[in-house]
mmCIF file of C-alpha atoms in Angstrom:
data_model
loop_
_atom_site.group_PDB
_atom_site.id
_atom_site.type_symbol
_atom_site.label_atom_id
_atom_site.label_comp_id
_atom_site.label_asym_id
_atom_site.label_seq_id
_atom_site.Cartn_x
_atom_site.Cartn_y
_atom_site.Cartn_z
ATOM 1 C CA UNK C 1042 0.506 -5.533 5.995
ATOM 2 C CA UNK C 1043 1.129 -7.234 2.678
ATOM 3 C CA UNK C 1044 4.212 -9.397 2.327
ATOM 4 C CA UNK C 1045 5.385 -11.201 -0.809
ATOM 5 C CA UNK C 1046 7.727 -14.181 -0.467
ATOM 6 C CA UNK C 1047 9.220 -15.640 -3.629
ATOM 7 C CA UNK C 1048 10.648 -19.044 -4.411
ATOM 8 C CA UNK C 1049 14.360 -19.728 -4.454
ATOM 9 C CA UNK C 1050 17.050 -19.292 -7.085
ATOM 10 C CA UNK C 1051 16.937 -21.411 -10.234
ATOM 11 C CA UNK C 1052 19.528 -22.550 -12.765
ATOM 12 C CA UNK C 1053 18.167 -23.595 -16.144
ATOM 13 C CA UNK C 1054 19.565 -24.668 -19.483
ATOM 14 C CA UNK C 1055 18.780 -22.759 -22.688
ATOM 15 C CA UNK C 1056 15.450 -23.825 -24.127
ATOM 16 C CA UNK C 1057 14.012 -24.877 -20.771
ATOM 17 C CA UNK C 1058 11.214 -23.222 -18.789
ATOM 18 C CA UNK C 1059 11.186 -21.739 -15.309
ATOM 19 C CA UNK C 1060 8.263 -21.155 -12.952
ATOM 20 C CA UNK C 1061 8.683 -18.644 -10.129
ATOM 21 C CA UNK C 1062 6.183 -18.392 -7.284
ATOM 22 C CA UNK C 1063 5.156 -15.438 -5.119
ATOM 23 C CA UNK C 1064 3.274 -16.192 -1.892
ATOM 24 C CA UNK C 1065 1.063 -13.430 -0.486
ATOM 25 C CA UNK C 1066 0.479 -12.911 3.221
ATOM 26 C CA UNK C 1067 -1.449 -10.199 5.015
ATOM 27 C CA UNK C 1068 -4.004 -9.913 2.207
ATOM 28 C CA UNK C 1069 -5.713 -12.283 -0.192
ATOM 29 C CA UNK C 1070 -4.477 -12.460 -3.755
ATOM 30 C CA UNK C 1071 -7.914 -11.487 -5.055
ATOM 31 C CA UNK C 1072 -7.539 -8.094 -3.356
ATOM 32 C CA UNK C 1073 -4.322 -7.366 -5.209
ATOM 33 C CA UNK C 1074 -3.126 -6.682 -8.748
ATOM 34 C CA UNK C 1075 0.056 -8.723 -9.095
ATOM 35 C CA UNK C 1076 2.732 -7.868 -11.640
ATOM 36 C CA UNK C 1077 6.191 -9.147 -12.532
ATOM 37 C CA UNK C 1078 9.325 -7.079 -13.150
ATOM 38 C CA UNK C 1079 12.771 -8.380 -13.987
ATOM 39 C CA UNK C 1080 16.279 -6.959 -13.706
ATOM 40 C CA UNK C 1081 19.251 -8.362 -15.594
ATOM 41 C CA UNK C 1082 22.623 -8.136 -13.816
ATOM 42 C CA UNK C 1083 23.797 -4.524 -13.726
ATOM 43 C CA UNK C 1084 20.775 -3.379 -15.736
ATOM 44 C CA UNK C 1085 17.518 -1.520 -15.105
ATOM 45 C CA UNK C 1086 13.979 -2.620 -14.364
ATOM 46 C CA UNK C 1087 11.882 -4.275 -17.059
ATOM 47 C CA UNK C 1088 8.127 -4.827 -16.727
ATOM 48 C CA UNK C 1089 6.896 -8.216 -17.909
ATOM 49 C CA UNK C 1090 3.164 -8.044 -17.283
ATOM 50 C CA UNK C 1091 0.451 -8.367 -14.689
ATOM 51 C CA UNK C 1092 -3.201 -8.514 -13.766
ATOM 52 C CA UNK C 1093 -5.435 -5.686 -14.958
ATOM 53 C CA UNK C 1094 -8.369 -5.482 -12.494
ATOM 54 C CA UNK C 1095 -10.369 -3.230 -14.847
ATOM 55 C CA UNK C 1096 -10.595 -5.946 -17.489
ATOM 56 C CA UNK C 1097 -10.053 -8.944 -15.253
ATOM 57 C CA UNK C 1098 -7.355 -10.020 -17.676
ATOM 58 C CA UNK C 1099 -3.621 -10.543 -17.487
ATOM 59 C CA UNK C 1100 -1.639 -8.260 -19.771
ATOM 60 C CA UNK C 1101 1.857 -9.007 -21.015
ATOM 61 C CA UNK C 1102 4.608 -6.800 -22.354
ATOM 62 C CA UNK C 1103 4.866 -7.296 -26.091
ATOM 63 C CA UNK C 1104 8.456 -8.475 -25.728
ATOM 64 C CA UNK C 1105 7.334 -11.517 -23.727
ATOM 65 C CA UNK C 1106 4.078 -12.337 -25.529
ATOM 66 C CA UNK C 1107 3.895 -16.047 -26.286
ATOM 67 C CA UNK C 1108 6.729 -16.903 -23.931
ATOM 68 C CA UNK C 1109 5.384 -15.875 -20.516
ATOM 69 C CA UNK C 1110 2.371 -17.074 -18.560
ATOM 70 C CA UNK C 1111 1.221 -15.505 -15.303
ATOM 71 C CA UNK C 1112 -1.252 -17.427 -13.179
ATOM 72 C CA UNK C 1113 -2.748 -17.254 -9.721
ATOM 73 C CA UNK C 1114 -3.846 -19.901 -7.231
ATOM 74 C CA UNK C 1115 -6.354 -18.120 -5.020
ATOM 75 C CA UNK C 1116 -6.692 -21.143 -2.728
ATOM 76 C CA UNK C 1117 -3.097 -20.648 -1.577
ATOM 77 C CA UNK C 1118 -2.749 -16.909 -2.366
ATOM 78 C CA UNK C 1119 0.201 -17.677 -4.612
ATOM 79 C CA UNK C 1120 1.025 -16.050 -7.948
ATOM 80 C CA UNK C 1121 3.196 -17.719 -10.564
ATOM 81 C CA UNK C 1122 5.255 -16.535 -13.507
ATOM 82 C CA UNK C 1123 6.405 -19.098 -16.045
ATOM 83 C CA UNK C 1124 8.885 -18.153 -18.759
ATOM 84 C CA UNK C 1125 9.618 -20.629 -21.535
ATOM 85 C CA UNK C 1126 12.252 -21.044 -24.257
ATOM 86 C CA UNK C 1127 14.854 -19.577 -21.958
ATOM 87 C CA UNK C 1128 17.982 -17.997 -23.380
ATOM 88 C CA UNK C 1129 21.047 -16.503 -21.740
ATOM 89 C CA UNK C 1130 19.546 -13.013 -21.962
ATOM 90 C CA UNK C 1131 16.807 -14.128 -19.562
ATOM 91 C CA UNK C 1132 19.348 -14.381 -16.755
ATOM 92 C CA UNK C 1133 17.969 -11.894 -14.255
ATOM 93 C CA UNK C 1134 16.357 -11.319 -10.892
ATOM 94 C CA UNK C 1135 12.599 -11.692 -11.216
ATOM 95 C CA UNK C 1136 10.373 -9.710 -8.849
ATOM 96 C CA UNK C 1137 6.676 -9.921 -8.123
ATOM 97 C CA UNK C 1138 5.146 -6.604 -7.101
ATOM 98 C CA UNK C 1139 1.668 -5.329 -6.296
ATOM 99 C CA UNK C 1140 0.257 -2.594 -8.498
ATOM 100 C CA UNK C 1141 -1.469 0.296 -6.714
ATOM 101 C CA UNK C 1142 -4.247 1.524 -9.000
ATOM 102 C CA UNK C 1143 -4.896 3.581 -10.978
ATOM 103 C CA UNK C 1144 -1.343 4.653 -11.668
ATOM 104 C CA UNK C 1145 0.037 1.158 -11.113
ATOM 105 C CA UNK C 1146 2.744 2.265 -8.751
ATOM 106 C CA UNK C 1147 4.434 -0.888 -7.454
ATOM 107 C CA UNK C 1148 4.047 -0.447 -3.724
ATOM 108 C CA UNK C 1149 5.012 -3.881 -2.369
ATOM 109 C CA UNK C 1150 7.806 -6.037 -3.811
ATOM 110 C CA UNK C 1151 8.925 -9.595 -3.285
ATOM 111 C CA UNK C 1152 12.547 -10.234 -2.372
ATOM 112 C CA UNK C 1153 13.398 -11.360 -5.898
ATOM 113 C CA UNK C 1154 14.301 -14.704 -7.465
ATOM 114 C CA UNK C 1155 17.567 -15.122 -9.352
ATOM 115 C CA UNK C 1156 17.170 -17.159 -12.542
ATOM 116 C CA UNK C 1157 20.380 -18.154 -14.284
ATOM 117 C CA UNK C 1158 20.266 -19.559 -17.811
ATOM 118 C CA UNK C 1159 23.453 -21.346 -18.707
ATOM 119 C CA UNK C 1160 24.507 -24.397 -20.640
ATOM 120 C CA UNK N 380 17.346 1.712 -24.636
ATOM 121 C CA UNK N 381 14.722 2.816 -22.122
ATOM 122 C CA UNK N 382 11.506 4.596 -23.086
ATOM 123 C CA UNK N 383 12.060 7.100 -20.261
ATOM 124 C CA UNK N 384 15.363 8.983 -20.112
ATOM 125 C CA UNK N 385 17.235 9.551 -16.852
ATOM 126 C CA UNK N 386 20.772 10.791 -16.265
ATOM 127 C CA UNK N 387 23.066 7.824 -15.553
ATOM 128 C CA UNK N 388 24.464 9.410 -12.423
ATOM 129 C CA UNK N 389 24.212 12.383 -10.089
ATOM 130 C CA UNK N 390 26.212 13.326 -7.037
ATOM 131 C CA UNK N 391 26.118 15.797 -4.190
ATOM 132 C CA UNK N 392 27.546 16.300 -0.726
ATOM 133 C CA UNK N 393 25.823 15.223 2.501
ATOM 134 C CA UNK N 394 23.182 17.724 3.567
ATOM 135 C CA UNK N 395 22.806 19.125 0.065
ATOM 136 C CA UNK N 396 19.898 18.803 -2.368
ATOM 137 C CA UNK N 397 19.814 16.824 -5.597
ATOM 138 C CA UNK N 398 17.291 16.441 -8.387
ATOM 139 C CA UNK N 399 16.879 13.547 -10.820
ATOM 140 C CA UNK N 400 15.068 14.105 -14.080
ATOM 141 C CA UNK N 401 12.933 11.696 -16.078
ATOM 142 C CA UNK N 402 12.018 12.622 -19.628
ATOM 143 C CA UNK N 403 9.335 10.956 -21.712
ATOM 144 C CA UNK N 404 6.620 11.774 -24.212
ATOM 145 C CA UNK N 405 2.899 12.392 -24.535
ATOM 146 C CA UNK N 406 2.248 8.639 -24.713
ATOM 147 C CA UNK N 407 3.698 8.065 -21.265
ATOM 148 C CA UNK N 408 4.571 10.824 -18.782
ATOM 149 C CA UNK N 409 2.487 13.424 -20.603
ATOM 150 C CA UNK N 410 -0.752 11.585 -19.911
ATOM 151 C CA UNK N 411 -0.056 9.324 -16.942
ATOM 152 C CA UNK N 412 1.041 9.407 -13.342
ATOM 153 C CA UNK N 413 4.727 8.954 -12.538
ATOM 154 C CA UNK N 414 6.229 6.821 -9.780
ATOM 155 C CA UNK N 415 9.753 6.831 -8.354
ATOM 156 C CA UNK N 416 11.649 3.934 -6.817
ATOM 157 C CA UNK N 417 14.800 3.643 -4.734
ATOM 158 C CA UNK N 418 16.928 0.520 -5.031
ATOM 159 C CA UNK N 419 19.660 0.049 -2.470
ATOM 160 C CA UNK N 420 22.464 -2.343 -3.477
ATOM 161 C CA UNK N 421 21.348 -5.956 -3.437
ATOM 162 C CA UNK N 422 17.760 -5.221 -2.479
ATOM 163 C CA UNK N 423 14.370 -4.989 -4.152
ATOM 164 C CA UNK N 424 13.152 -1.578 -5.334
ATOM 165 C CA UNK N 425 11.141 0.502 -2.885
ATOM 166 C CA UNK N 426 8.343 2.905 -3.810
ATOM 167 C CA UNK N 427 9.268 6.497 -2.947
ATOM 168 C CA UNK N 428 6.724 8.585 -4.861
ATOM 169 C CA UNK N 429 3.452 7.702 -6.597
ATOM 170 C CA UNK N 430 0.890 9.706 -8.545
ATOM 171 C CA UNK N 431 3.607 12.253 -9.428
ATOM 172 C CA UNK N 432 4.047 13.730 -5.970
ATOM 173 C CA UNK N 433 2.545 11.541 -3.227
ATOM 174 C CA UNK N 434 4.668 9.764 -0.623
ATOM 175 C CA UNK N 435 3.717 6.360 0.793
ATOM 176 C CA UNK N 436 3.524 6.081 4.539
ATOM 177 C CA UNK N 437 7.001 5.996 6.067
ATOM 178 C CA UNK N 438 8.776 7.894 3.288
ATOM 179 C CA UNK N 439 10.323 11.062 4.737
ATOM 180 C CA UNK N 440 9.396 14.446 3.323
ATOM 181 C CA UNK N 441 13.011 14.880 2.200
ATOM 182 C CA UNK N 442 11.810 13.083 -0.925
ATOM 183 C CA UNK N 443 9.520 14.943 -3.315
ATOM 184 C CA UNK N 444 8.191 14.497 -6.822
ATOM 185 C CA UNK N 445 6.879 16.797 -9.496
ATOM 186 C CA UNK N 446 5.734 16.602 -13.087
ATOM 187 C CA UNK N 447 5.536 19.145 -15.868
ATOM 188 C CA UNK N 448 4.440 18.228 -19.372
ATOM 189 C CA UNK N 449 6.402 15.193 -20.494
ATOM 190 C CA UNK N 450 9.034 15.334 -17.746
ATOM 191 C CA UNK N 451 9.143 14.444 -14.083
ATOM 192 C CA UNK N 452 11.616 15.229 -11.338
ATOM 193 C CA UNK N 453 12.573 13.574 -8.070
ATOM 194 C CA UNK N 454 14.033 15.843 -5.431
ATOM 195 C CA UNK N 455 15.988 14.774 -2.381
ATOM 196 C CA UNK N 456 16.987 17.282 0.296
ATOM 197 C CA UNK N 457 19.248 16.866 3.307
ATOM 198 C CA UNK N 458 21.238 14.139 1.566
ATOM 199 C CA UNK N 459 22.480 11.283 3.725
ATOM 200 C CA UNK N 460 25.013 8.576 2.925
ATOM 201 C CA UNK N 461 22.164 6.090 3.243
ATOM 202 C CA UNK N 462 20.519 7.701 0.197
ATOM 203 C CA UNK N 463 23.238 6.251 -2.061
ATOM 204 C CA UNK N 464 21.229 4.030 -4.373
ATOM 205 C CA UNK N 465 19.810 3.647 -7.854
ATOM 206 C CA UNK N 466 16.641 5.607 -8.573
ATOM 207 C CA UNK N 467 14.080 4.723 -11.238
ATOM 208 C CA UNK N 468 11.065 6.517 -12.634
ATOM 209 C CA UNK N 469 8.117 4.570 -14.010
ATOM 210 C CA UNK N 470 4.770 5.161 -15.670
ATOM 211 C CA UNK N 471 2.284 3.706 -18.156
ATOM 212 C CA UNK N 472 2.864 3.998 -21.876
ATOM 213 C CA UNK N 473 -0.042 3.717 -24.299
ATOM 214 C CA UNK N 474 1.951 3.509 -27.528
ATOM 215 C CA UNK N 475 3.663 0.134 -27.205
ATOM 216 C CA UNK N 476 0.653 -2.168 -27.145
ATOM 217 C CA UNK N 477 -3.145 -2.042 -27.108
ATOM 218 C CA UNK N 478 -3.434 -2.592 -23.378
ATOM 219 C CA UNK N 479 -0.610 -0.283 -22.408
ATOM 220 C CA UNK N 480 2.723 -1.135 -20.822
ATOM 221 C CA UNK N 481 4.526 -0.074 -17.685
ATOM 222 C CA UNK N 482 7.827 1.528 -18.637
ATOM 223 C CA UNK N 483 10.821 2.531 -16.543
ATOM 224 C CA UNK N 484 13.712 4.880 -16.927
ATOM 225 C CA UNK N 485 17.187 3.445 -17.211
ATOM 226 C CA UNK N 486 17.996 4.382 -13.634
ATOM 227 C CA UNK N 487 20.175 7.024 -11.990
ATOM 228 C CA UNK N 488 22.964 6.198 -9.584
ATOM 229 C CA UNK N 489 23.129 8.682 -6.735
ATOM 230 C CA UNK N 490 26.493 9.163 -5.060
ATOM 231 C CA UNK N 491 26.676 11.098 -1.816
ATOM 232 C CA UNK N 492 30.228 12.424 -1.744
#
């Protein structure tokens, strides 16, 4: 059974970067398509991007292009999401989630990581 | 503003049935599978329905999904107080970028009166 365990809460200043990790257990990361979804306080879900197994590439939502980088360390089965040039609007809970192909239903979710951007 | 449109809230009494709609377009729901998620307060979302109408293992058959044209519907029968949560629909959209994007509805808060 797949489990995703994320790193702890972060507080960052505007303009800084944050890197959130997502450790996989029960499967290897290479068997999964990992994506990232965020949720601002009191708001809905927002997809940020993820790994497309058809192309072998990582795809990003246009809104985050140039500011987000998603990487994977297959030696430790850990996925990472780094968001740069943080602003207050980036304050949110960030989730990693596995994408069940071909519809990309997110079947397994991490517990979430709260990122607060404040001066 | 979300690409997919859901009612902000719905309510019904325990034991009753409720439906939640999700409206989109040909670039998303019309040509892609729809998923539904339940988010209990303070927790991560949970997959309820995938591929329009399939339930993952462990999801009771009180939950059902359907799709017609550019709209999808989540149905919940035999409502329980534990069903009080936010519900989201999601699918791919091919119009926002070359590779496609996952889009969600704005969410619907279910109140079991």
